[in-house]
Coordinates of C-alpha atoms in Angstrom, one line a residue:
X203 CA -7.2 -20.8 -22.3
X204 CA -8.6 -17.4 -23.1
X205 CA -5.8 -15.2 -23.2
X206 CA -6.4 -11.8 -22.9
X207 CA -6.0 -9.6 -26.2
X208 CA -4.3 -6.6 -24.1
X209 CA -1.2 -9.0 -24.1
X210 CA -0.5 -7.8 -27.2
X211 CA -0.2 -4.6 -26.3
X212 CA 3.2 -5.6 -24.3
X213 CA 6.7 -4.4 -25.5
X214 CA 9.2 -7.1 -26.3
X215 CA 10.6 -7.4 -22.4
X216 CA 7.4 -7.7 -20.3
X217 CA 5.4 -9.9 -23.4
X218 CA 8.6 -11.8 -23.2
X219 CA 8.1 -12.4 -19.1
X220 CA 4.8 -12.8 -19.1
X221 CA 4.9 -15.8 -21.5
X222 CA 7.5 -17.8 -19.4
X223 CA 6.6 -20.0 -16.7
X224 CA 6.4 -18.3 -13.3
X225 CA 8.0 -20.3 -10.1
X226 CA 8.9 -19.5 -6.5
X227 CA 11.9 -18.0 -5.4
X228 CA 13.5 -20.3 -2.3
X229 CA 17.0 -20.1 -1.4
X230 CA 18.5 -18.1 -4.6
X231 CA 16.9 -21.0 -6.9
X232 CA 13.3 -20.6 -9.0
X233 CA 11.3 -23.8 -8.2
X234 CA 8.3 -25.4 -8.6
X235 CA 5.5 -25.5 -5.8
X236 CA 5.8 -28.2 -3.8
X237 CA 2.6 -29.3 -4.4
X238 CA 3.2 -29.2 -8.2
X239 CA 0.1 -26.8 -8.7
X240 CA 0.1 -23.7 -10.4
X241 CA -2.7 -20.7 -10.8
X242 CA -4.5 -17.9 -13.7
X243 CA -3.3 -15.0 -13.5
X244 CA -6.2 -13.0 -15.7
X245 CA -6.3 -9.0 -17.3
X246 CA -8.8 -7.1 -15.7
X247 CA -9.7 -5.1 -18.8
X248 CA -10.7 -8.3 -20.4
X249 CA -11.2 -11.0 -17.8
X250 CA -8.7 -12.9 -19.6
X251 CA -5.9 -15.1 -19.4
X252 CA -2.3 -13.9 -18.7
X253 CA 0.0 -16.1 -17.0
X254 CA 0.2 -19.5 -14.9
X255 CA 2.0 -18.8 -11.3
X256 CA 3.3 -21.3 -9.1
X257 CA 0.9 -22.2 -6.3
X258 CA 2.8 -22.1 -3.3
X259 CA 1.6 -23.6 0.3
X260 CA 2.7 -24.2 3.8
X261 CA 5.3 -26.8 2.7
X262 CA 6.8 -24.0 0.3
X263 CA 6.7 -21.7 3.3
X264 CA 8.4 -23.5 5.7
X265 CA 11.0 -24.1 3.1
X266 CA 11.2 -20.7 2.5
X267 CA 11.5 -19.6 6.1
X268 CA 14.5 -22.3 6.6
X269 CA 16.3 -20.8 4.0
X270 CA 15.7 -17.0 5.5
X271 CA 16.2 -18.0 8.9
X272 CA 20.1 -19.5 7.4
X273 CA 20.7 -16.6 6.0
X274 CA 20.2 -14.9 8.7
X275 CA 21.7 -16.7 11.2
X276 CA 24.5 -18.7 9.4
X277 CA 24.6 -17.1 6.1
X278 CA 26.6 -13.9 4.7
X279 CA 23.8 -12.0 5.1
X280 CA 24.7 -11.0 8.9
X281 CA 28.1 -10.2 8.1
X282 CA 27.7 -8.1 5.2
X283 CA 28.7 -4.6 6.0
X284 CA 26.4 -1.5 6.5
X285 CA 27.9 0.2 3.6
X286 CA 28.0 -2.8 1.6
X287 CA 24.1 -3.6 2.2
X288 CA 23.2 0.2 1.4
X289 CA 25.0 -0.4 -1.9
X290 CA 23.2 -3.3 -2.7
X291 CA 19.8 -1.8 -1.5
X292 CA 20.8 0.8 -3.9
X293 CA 21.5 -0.9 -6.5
X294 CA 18.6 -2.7 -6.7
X295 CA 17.2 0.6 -7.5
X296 CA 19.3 1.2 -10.4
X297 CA 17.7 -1.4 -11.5
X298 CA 14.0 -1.2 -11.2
X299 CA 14.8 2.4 -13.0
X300 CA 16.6 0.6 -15.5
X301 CA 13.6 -1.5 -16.3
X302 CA 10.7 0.8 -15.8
X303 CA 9.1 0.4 -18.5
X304 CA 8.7 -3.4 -18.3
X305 CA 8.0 -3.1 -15.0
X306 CA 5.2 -0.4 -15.1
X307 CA 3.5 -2.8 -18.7
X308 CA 3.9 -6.3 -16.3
X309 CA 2.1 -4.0 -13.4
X310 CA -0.4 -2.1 -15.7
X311 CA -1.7 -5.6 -17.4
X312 CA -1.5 -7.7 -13.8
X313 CA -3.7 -4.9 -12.0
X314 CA -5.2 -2.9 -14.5
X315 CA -3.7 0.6 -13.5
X316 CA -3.3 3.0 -16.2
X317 CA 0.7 2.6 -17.7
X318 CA 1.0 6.0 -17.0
X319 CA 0.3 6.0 -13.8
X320 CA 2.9 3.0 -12.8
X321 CA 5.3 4.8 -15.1
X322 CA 4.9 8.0 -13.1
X323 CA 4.4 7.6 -9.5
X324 CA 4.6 3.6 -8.9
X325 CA 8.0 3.1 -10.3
X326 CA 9.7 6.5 -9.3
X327 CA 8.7 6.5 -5.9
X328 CA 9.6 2.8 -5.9
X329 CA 13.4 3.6 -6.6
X330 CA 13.2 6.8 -4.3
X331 CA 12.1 4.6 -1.4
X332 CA 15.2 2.3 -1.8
X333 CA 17.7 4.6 -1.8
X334 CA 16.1 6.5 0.8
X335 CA 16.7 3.3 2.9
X336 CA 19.6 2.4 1.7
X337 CA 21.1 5.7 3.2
X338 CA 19.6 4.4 6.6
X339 CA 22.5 1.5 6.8
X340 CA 24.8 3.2 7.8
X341 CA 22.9 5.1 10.5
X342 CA 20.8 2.6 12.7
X343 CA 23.0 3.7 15.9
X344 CA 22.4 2.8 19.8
X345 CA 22.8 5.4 22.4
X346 CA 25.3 6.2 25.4
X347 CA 23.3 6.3 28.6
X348 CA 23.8 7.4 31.6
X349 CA 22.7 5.4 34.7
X350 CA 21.8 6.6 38.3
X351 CA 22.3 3.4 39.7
X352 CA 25.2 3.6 42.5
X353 CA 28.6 2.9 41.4
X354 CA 30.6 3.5 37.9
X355 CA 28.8 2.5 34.9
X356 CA 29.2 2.3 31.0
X357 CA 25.8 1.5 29.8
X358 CA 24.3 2.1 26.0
X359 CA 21.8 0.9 23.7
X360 CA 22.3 -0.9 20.3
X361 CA 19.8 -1.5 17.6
X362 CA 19.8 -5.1 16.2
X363 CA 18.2 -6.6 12.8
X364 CA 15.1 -8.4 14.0
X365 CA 15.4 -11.6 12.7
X366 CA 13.2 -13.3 9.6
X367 CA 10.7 -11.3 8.8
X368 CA 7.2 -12.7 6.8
X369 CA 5.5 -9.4 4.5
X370 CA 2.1 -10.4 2.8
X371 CA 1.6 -7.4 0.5
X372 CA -2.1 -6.1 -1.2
X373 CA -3.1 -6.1 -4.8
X374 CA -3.5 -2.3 -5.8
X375 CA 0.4 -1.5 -5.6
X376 CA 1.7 -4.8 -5.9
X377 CA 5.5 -3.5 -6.6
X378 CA 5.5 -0.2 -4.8
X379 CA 4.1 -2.3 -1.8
X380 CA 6.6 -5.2 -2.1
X381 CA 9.7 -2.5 -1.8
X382 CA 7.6 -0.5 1.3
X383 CA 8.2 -4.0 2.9
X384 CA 11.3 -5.1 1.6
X385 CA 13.4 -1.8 1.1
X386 CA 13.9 -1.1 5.1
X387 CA 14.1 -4.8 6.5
X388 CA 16.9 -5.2 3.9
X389 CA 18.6 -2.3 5.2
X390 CA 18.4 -3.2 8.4
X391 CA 19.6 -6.6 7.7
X392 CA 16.8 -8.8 8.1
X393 CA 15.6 -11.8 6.0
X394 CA 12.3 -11.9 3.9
X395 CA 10.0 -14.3 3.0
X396 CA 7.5 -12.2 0.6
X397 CA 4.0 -13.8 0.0
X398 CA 2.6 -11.2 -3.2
X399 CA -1.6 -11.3 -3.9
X400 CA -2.7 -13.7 -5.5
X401 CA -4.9 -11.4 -7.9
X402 CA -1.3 -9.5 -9.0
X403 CA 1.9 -12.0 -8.2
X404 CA 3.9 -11.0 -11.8
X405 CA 5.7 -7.6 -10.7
X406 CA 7.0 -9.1 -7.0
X407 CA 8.3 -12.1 -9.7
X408 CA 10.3 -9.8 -11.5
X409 CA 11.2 -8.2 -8.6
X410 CA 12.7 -11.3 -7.4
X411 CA 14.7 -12.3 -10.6
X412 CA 16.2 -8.3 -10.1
X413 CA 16.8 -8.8 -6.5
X414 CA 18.9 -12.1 -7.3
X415 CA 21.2 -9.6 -10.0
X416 CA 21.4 -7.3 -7.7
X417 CA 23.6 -9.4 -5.6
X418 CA 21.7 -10.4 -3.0
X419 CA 22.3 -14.2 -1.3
X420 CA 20.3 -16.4 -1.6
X421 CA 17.9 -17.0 1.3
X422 CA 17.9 -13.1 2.1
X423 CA 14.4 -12.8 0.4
X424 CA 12.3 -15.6 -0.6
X425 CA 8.6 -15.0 -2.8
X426 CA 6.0 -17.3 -2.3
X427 CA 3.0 -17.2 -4.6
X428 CA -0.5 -18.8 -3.5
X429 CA -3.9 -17.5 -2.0
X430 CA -4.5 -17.4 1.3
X431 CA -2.8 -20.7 2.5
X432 CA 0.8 -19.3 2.3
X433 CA 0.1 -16.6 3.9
X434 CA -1.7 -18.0 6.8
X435 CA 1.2 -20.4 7.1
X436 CA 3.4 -17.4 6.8
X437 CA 1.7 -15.5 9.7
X438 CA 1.9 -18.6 11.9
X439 CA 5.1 -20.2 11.3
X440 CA 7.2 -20.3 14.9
X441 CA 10.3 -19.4 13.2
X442 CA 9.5 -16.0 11.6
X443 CA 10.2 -13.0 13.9
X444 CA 8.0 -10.6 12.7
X445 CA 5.0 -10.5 10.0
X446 CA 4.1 -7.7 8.3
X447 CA 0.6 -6.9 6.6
X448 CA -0.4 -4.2 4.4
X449 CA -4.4 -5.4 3.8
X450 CA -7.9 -5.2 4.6
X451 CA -8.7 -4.9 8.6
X452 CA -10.4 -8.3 8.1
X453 CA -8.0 -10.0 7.4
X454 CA -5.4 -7.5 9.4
X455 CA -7.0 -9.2 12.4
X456 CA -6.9 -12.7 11.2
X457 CA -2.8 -12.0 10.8
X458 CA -3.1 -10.9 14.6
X459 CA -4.5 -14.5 15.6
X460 CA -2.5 -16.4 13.7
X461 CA 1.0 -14.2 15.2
X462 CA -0.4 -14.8 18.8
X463 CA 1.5 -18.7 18.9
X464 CA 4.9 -17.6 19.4
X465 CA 4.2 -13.5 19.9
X466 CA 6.0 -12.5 16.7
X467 CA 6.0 -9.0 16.1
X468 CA 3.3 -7.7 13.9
X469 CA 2.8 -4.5 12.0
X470 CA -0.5 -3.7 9.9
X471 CA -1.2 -1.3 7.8
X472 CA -5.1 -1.4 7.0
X473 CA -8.2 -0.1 5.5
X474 CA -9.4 3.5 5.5
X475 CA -12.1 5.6 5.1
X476 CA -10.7 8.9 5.0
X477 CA -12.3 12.3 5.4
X478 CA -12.0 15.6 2.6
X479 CA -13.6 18.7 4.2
X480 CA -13.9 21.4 1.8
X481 CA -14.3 25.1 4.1
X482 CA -15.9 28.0 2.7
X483 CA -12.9 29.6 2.0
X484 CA -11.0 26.5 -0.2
X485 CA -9.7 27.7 -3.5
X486 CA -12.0 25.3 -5.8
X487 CA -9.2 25.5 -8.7
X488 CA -7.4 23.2 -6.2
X489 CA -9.9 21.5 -4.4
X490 CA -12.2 20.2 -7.1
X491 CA -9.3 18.5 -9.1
X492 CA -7.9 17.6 -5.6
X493 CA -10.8 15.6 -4.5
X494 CA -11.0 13.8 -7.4
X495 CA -8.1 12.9 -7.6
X496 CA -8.0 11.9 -4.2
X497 CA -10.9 9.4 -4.4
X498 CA -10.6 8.7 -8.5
X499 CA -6.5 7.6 -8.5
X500 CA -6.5 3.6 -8.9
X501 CA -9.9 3.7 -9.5
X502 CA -10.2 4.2 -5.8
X503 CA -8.4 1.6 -4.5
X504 CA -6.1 3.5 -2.2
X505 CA -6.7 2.7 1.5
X506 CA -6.4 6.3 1.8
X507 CA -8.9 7.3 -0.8
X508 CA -10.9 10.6 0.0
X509 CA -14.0 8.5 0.1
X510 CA -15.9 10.8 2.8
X511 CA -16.0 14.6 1.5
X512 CA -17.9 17.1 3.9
X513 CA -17.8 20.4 1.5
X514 CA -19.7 23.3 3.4
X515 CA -23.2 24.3 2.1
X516 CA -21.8 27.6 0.7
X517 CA -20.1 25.7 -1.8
X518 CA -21.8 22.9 -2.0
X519 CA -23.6 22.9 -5.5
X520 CA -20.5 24.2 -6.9
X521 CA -17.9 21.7 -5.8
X522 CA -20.7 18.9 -7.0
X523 CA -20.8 20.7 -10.5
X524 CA -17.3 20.7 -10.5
X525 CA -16.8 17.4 -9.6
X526 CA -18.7 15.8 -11.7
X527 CA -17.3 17.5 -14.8
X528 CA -13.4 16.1 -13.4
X529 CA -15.3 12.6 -13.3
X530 CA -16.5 13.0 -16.8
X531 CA -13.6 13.9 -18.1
X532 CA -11.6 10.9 -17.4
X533 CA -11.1 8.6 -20.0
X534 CA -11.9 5.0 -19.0
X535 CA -10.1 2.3 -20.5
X536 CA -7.3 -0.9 -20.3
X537 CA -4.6 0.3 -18.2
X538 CA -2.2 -0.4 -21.6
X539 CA -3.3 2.8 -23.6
X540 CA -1.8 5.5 -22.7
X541 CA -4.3 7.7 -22.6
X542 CA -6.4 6.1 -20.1
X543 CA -7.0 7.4 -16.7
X544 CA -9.6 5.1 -15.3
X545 CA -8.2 1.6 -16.0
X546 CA -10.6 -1.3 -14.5
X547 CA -11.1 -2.9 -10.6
X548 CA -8.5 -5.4 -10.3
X549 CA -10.8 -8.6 -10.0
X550 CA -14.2 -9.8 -10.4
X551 CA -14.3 -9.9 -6.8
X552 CA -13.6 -6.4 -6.4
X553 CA -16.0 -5.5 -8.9
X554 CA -19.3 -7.4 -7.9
X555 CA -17.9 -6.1 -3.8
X556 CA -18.3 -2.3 -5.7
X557 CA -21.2 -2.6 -7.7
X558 CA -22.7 -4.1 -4.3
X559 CA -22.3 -1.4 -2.3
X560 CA -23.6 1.3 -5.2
X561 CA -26.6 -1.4 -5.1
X562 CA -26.8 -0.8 -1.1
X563 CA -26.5 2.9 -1.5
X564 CA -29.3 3.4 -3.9
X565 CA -31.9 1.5 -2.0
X566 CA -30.8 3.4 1.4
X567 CA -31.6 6.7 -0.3
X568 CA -28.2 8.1 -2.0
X569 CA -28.4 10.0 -5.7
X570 CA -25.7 9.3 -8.1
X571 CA -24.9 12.9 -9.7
X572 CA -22.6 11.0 -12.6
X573 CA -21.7 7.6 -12.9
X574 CA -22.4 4.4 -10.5
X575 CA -22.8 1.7 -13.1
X576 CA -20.4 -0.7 -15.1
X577 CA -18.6 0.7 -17.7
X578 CA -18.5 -1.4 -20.8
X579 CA -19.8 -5.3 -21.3
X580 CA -16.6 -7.0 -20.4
X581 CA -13.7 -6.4 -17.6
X582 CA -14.0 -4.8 -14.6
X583 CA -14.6 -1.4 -15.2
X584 CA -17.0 1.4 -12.7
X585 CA -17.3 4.5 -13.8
X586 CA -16.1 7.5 -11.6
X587 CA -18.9 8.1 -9.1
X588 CA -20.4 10.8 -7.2
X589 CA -22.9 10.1 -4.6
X590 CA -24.9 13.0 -2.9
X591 CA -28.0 12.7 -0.4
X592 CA -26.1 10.5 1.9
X593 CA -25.8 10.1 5.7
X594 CA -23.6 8.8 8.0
X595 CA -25.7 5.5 8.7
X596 CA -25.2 4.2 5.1
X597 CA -23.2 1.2 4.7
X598 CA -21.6 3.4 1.7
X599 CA -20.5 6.0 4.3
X600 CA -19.4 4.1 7.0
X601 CA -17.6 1.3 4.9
X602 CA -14.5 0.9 3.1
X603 CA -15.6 0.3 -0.7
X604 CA -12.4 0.6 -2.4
X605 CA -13.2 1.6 -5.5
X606 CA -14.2 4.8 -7.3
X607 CA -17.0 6.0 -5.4
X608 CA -17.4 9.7 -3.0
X609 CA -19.8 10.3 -1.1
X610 CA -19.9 13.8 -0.5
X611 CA -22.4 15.5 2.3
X612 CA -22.6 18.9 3.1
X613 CA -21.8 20.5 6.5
X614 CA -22.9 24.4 7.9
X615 CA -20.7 24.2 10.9
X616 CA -17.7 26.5 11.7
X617 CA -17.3 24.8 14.7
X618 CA -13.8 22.7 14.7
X619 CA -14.6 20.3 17.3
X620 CA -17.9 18.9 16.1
X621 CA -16.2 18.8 12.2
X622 CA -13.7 16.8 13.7
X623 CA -16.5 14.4 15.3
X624 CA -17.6 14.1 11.5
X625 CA -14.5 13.4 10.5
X626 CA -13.6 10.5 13.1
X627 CA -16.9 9.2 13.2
X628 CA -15.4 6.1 11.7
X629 CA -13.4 2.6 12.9
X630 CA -10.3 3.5 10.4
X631 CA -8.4 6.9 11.0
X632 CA -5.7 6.6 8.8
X633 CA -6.0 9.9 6.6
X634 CA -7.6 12.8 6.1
X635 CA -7.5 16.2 3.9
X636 CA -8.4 19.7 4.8
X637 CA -9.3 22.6 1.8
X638 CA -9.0 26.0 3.2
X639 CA -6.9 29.2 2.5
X640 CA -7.1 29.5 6.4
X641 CA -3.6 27.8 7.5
X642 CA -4.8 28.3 10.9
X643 CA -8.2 26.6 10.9
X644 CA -6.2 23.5 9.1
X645 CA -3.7 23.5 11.7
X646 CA -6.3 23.2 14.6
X647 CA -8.1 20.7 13.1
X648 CA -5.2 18.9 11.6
X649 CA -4.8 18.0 15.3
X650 CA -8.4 17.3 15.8
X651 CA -8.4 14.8 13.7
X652 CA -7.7 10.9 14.5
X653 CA -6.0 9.8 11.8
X654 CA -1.9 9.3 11.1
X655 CA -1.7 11.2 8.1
X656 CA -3.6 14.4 7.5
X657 CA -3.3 16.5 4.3
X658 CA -3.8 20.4 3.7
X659 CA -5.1 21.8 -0.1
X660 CA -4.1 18.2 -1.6
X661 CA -4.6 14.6 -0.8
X662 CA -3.1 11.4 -1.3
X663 CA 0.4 12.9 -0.8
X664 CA 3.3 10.8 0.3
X665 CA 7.0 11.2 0.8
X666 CA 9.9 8.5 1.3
X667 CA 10.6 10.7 4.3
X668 CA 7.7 10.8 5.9
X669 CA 6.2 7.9 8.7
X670 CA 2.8 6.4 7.4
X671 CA 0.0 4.2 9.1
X672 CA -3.1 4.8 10.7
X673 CA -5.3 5.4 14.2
X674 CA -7.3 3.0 15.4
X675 CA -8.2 -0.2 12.8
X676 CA -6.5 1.4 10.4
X677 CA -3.2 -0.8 11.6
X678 CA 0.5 -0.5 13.8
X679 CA 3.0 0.9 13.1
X680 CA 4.4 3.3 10.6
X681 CA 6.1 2.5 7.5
X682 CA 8.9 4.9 5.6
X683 CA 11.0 7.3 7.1
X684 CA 13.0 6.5 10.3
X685 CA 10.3 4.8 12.0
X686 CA 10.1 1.9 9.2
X687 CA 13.2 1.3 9.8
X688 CA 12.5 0.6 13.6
X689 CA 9.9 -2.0 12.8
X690 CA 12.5 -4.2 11.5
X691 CA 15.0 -3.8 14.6
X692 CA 15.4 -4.7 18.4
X693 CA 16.4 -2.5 21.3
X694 CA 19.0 -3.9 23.1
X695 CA 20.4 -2.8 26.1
X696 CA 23.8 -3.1 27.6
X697 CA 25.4 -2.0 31.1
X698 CA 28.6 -3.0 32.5
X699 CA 29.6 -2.3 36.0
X700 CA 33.5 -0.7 36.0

C-alpha cells in the first residue's frame, strides 16, 4: 500500500484514528460489512493511501434501517423528552468543539481542504448549527384553529417527527454536511441512517463514535460507508420515510426515481452555477477579494461558488487585474500546512472532470488571464483560474465545474431586468451576489433574480438562522433555520366535535 506521506503530518488523535480499522455503525455496535469488503481511502495531495473503510451494501442498509425504524417506533428514542433531546443535540456539540482539532486534521487529509479552513469555518459553524437546533426542541408547536364548519369545535394542528429518515451527504463538507442533515432530524426526533461519500467517509466515522458518547441510543443514527450501492438502496428502501440528498443534480434526480416506490419524502439540495455582478459603482476593495473568494474557497467546490461574474465594462480591466493578483497570491499546497490556501480537488475524478472542462473552454474560444493548468506532478492540484473571452454558449459557462475556475464576462447594461435574464440564464438558481454601493439597485434585483439565496457586497455567506436551497434544479426544500426543521416533521390535524 502506498500510504500517503501527509499522514505524518497528523497530531497524535487523528494519526491515531486514521490508523484503526474503520467499520459501520448499526444499532449502537461498530461492525463489519456484511459483505466482508472494505475500501481506499486515499490523500488527495499525494494520491496516496490513508485508510481501509468498511464497504457497506444493501444488506447493511436494510439492517440499518431495521434498527432506525426500532428506535423510532419501539425504542427510547420517541419517548425521550424535548428538553432532554436538545441537551443531547447539544452536547454533541460540546463535543465536536472539544475535538476540533482532530476533527478539522481527519477532514483536512480525507478531502484535501486547507486545516485552516476546517478549523475556522467547517468546525465552528458545525457546533453553531447544533445548538441552534437543539434550541428548536422545545419549540416544534401545533396551532389552535378555528373552524367555520356549523356546530362547536376544538380543532388544532400538531407537528410530528417524520419517521426514519435516509441522508446521503457530498464530499466537499463531509462533516459540516453530515450535522446539516443530522442536527435538525435529531431534534425533531427522527431516526437516521447516514450513507457519507465514498471519496471522504473518515469525519462522518468519527462523528459517529462522538454521537454514541454523546448519549444517543442505539439505532437513532446508523452510518453506512460504500459507493453508490448503499445509497441507492438507501433511497429505495420501503421503510425509510424520508431521504435526503445534498449532491450533484444528476444524481439528485436519480434519488427522485428511486423515492417514487413508496412516495417517501425527498429533499435535494443540488448543484449551482451562481451569478457575481459587479456594477459600476462596487467598491473593488471589497469586491475583488469577494469574488475570489467566492469562486476560489474549497478550491471551488461549493455548489454555490461565484462561478459566473458579469463585472460592467467600466470596471472591467480593473477587476480582472485585481483578480488575478488575489489568484496569485494564494499559496497552493496539502491541506495539512497551515499556510496553504489552495489545498487540492478531492479525487482524481474531480480533477480529470476540471481539467476537462478548462480543455473544453480553450478550444471554444476562452483566454486564461492566470492559471488553468495542474499544479505540481502529483495530487490533485488546479491552480486558481480566471477565464475571460467567454460567452454564455460555452459548456464552461453554462455548466457546473466545481472547481476553481470563473468565468468572468463583461456587461454595459443598466437595465435590471435584462441583468437579471443574464443572471438566470441557467438550469440551477441556487445563489447569487450583487457588488454595488447602490442598496437600492441590489434590492430590486435581489428580487429579480431566481435563485434561493442572493448575497449583497459578499458571497458565500451563510448563517445557522437562515433557510438555504435553491430555484429550479438547484433542489427542494430548505435546510437551517426553522424551515429545516419542517423537513423532518408531519402536519397533523385534529378536530373534535363538542
Amino acid at each position: 500500500m502506498d500510504v500517503s506521506a501527509n499522514v505524518g503530518r497528523l497530531g497524535a488523535a487523528a494519526s491515531a484514528f486514521i490508523s484503526k480499522p474503520h467499520k459501520l455503525l448499526i444499532d449502537g455496535k461498530w461492525v463489519v460489512a456484511k459483505g466482508g469488503k472494505t475500501f481506499p481511502v486515499f490523500d488527495p495531495a499525494t494520491g496516496g493511501q490513508i485508510a481501509a473503510v468498511a464497504d457497506g451494501g444493501a444488506a447493511d442498509i436494510d439492517l440499518a434501517v431495521k434498527a432506525a425504524r426500532k428506535a423510532f417506533d419501539d425504542g427510547p428514542w420517541g419517548k425521550v423528552k424535548p428538553t432532554e433531546r436538545g441537551k443531547i443535540v447539544w452536547r454533541l456539540a460540546d463535543l465536536l468543539e472539544k475535538h476540533a482539532t482532530e476533527l478539522a486534521e481527519i477532514e483536512s487529509i480525507d478531502n484535501g481542504k486547507p486545516v485552516s479552513d476546517a478549523k475556522m469555518v467547517d468546525l465552528p459553524f458545525s457546533c453553531e448549527l447544533l445548538r441552534y437546533m437543539a434550541g428548536w426542541a422545545t419549540k416544534i408547536t401545533g396551532q389552535s384553529i378555528p373552524l367555520s364548519a356549523p356546530g362547536e369545535w376544538h380543532a388544532y394542528s400538531m407537528r410530528e417527527p417524520v419517521g426514519v429518515v435516509g441522508q446521503i451527504i457530498p464530499w466537499n463538507f463531509p462533516l459540516m454536511m453530515a450535522v446539516w442533515k443530522i442536527a435538525p432530524a435529531l431534534t425533531a426526533g427522527c431516526t437516521i441512517v447516514l450513507k457519507p461519500a465514498e471519496q471522504t467517509p473518515l469525519s462522518a466515522i468519527r462523528l459517529g463514535e462522538l454521537i454514541m458518547e454523546a448519549g444517543f441510543p442505539p439505532g437513532v443514527v446508523n452510518i453506512v460507508t460504500g459507493d453508490g450501492t448503499p445509497g441507492a438502496a438507501l433511497a429505495a428502501h420501503p421503510d425509510v420515510d424520508k431521504v435526503a440528498f445534498t449532491g450533484s443534480t444528476e444524481v439528485g434526480k436519480l434519488i427522485v426515481q428511486a423515492a417514487a416506490g413508496n412516495l417517501k419524502k425527498v429533499s435535494l439540495e443540488l448543484g449551482g452555477k451562481s451569478p457575481s455582478f459587479v456594477f459600476p459603482d462596487a467598491d473593488l476593495s471589497v469586491a475583488i477579494p469577494g469574488a475570489a473568494t467566492g469562486i476560489f474557497f474549497n478550491m471551488g467546490q461549493c455548489c454555490t461558488a461565484g462561478s459566473r461574474l458579469f463585472v460592467h465594462e467600466r470596471l472591467f480591466d480593473k477587476m480582472m487585474a485585481g483578480l488575478s493578483d488575489e489568484a496569485q497570491k494564494l499559496k497552493i499546497g496539502p491541506g495539512l500546512d497551515p499556510t496553504t490556501r489552495v489545498g487540492p480537488l478531492v479525487s482524481e475524478e474531480q480533477f480529470q472532470r476540471v481539467t476537462g472542462y478548462l480543455a473544453s473552454g480553450k478550444e471554444q474560444g476562452a483566454e486564461a488571464i492566470t492559471g488553468g493548468r495542474r499544479h505540481g506532478n502529483e495530487g490533485y492540484f488546479i491552480e486558481p483560474t480566471v477565464l475571460t473571452k467567454t460567452t454564455p454558449t460555452m459548456k464552461v459557462v453554462r455548466e457546473e465545474i466545481f472547481g476553481p475556475v470563473v468565468c468572468a464576462m463583461p456587461f454595459n447594461d443598466d437595465d435590471l431586468e435584462r441583468i437579471a435574464r443574464q443572471g438566470n440564464a441557467t438550469e440551477y438558481g441556487l445563489a447569487a451576489s450583487i457588488w454595488t454601493r447602490d442598496i437600492g439597485v441590489a434590492h430590486k434585483l435581489a428580487r429579480k433574480l431566481k435563485a434561493g439565496s442572493v448575497w449583497i457586497n459578499v458571497h458565500n455567506f451563510n448563517d445557522v438562522a437562515l433557510p438555504f436551497g435553491g430555484y429550479k434544479q438547484s433542489g427542494w426544500g430548505r435546510e437551517m433555520g426553522y424551515e429545516a426543521i419542517e423537513l423532518y416533521t408531519e402536519v397533523k390535524a385534529v378536530a373534535a366535535m363538542l
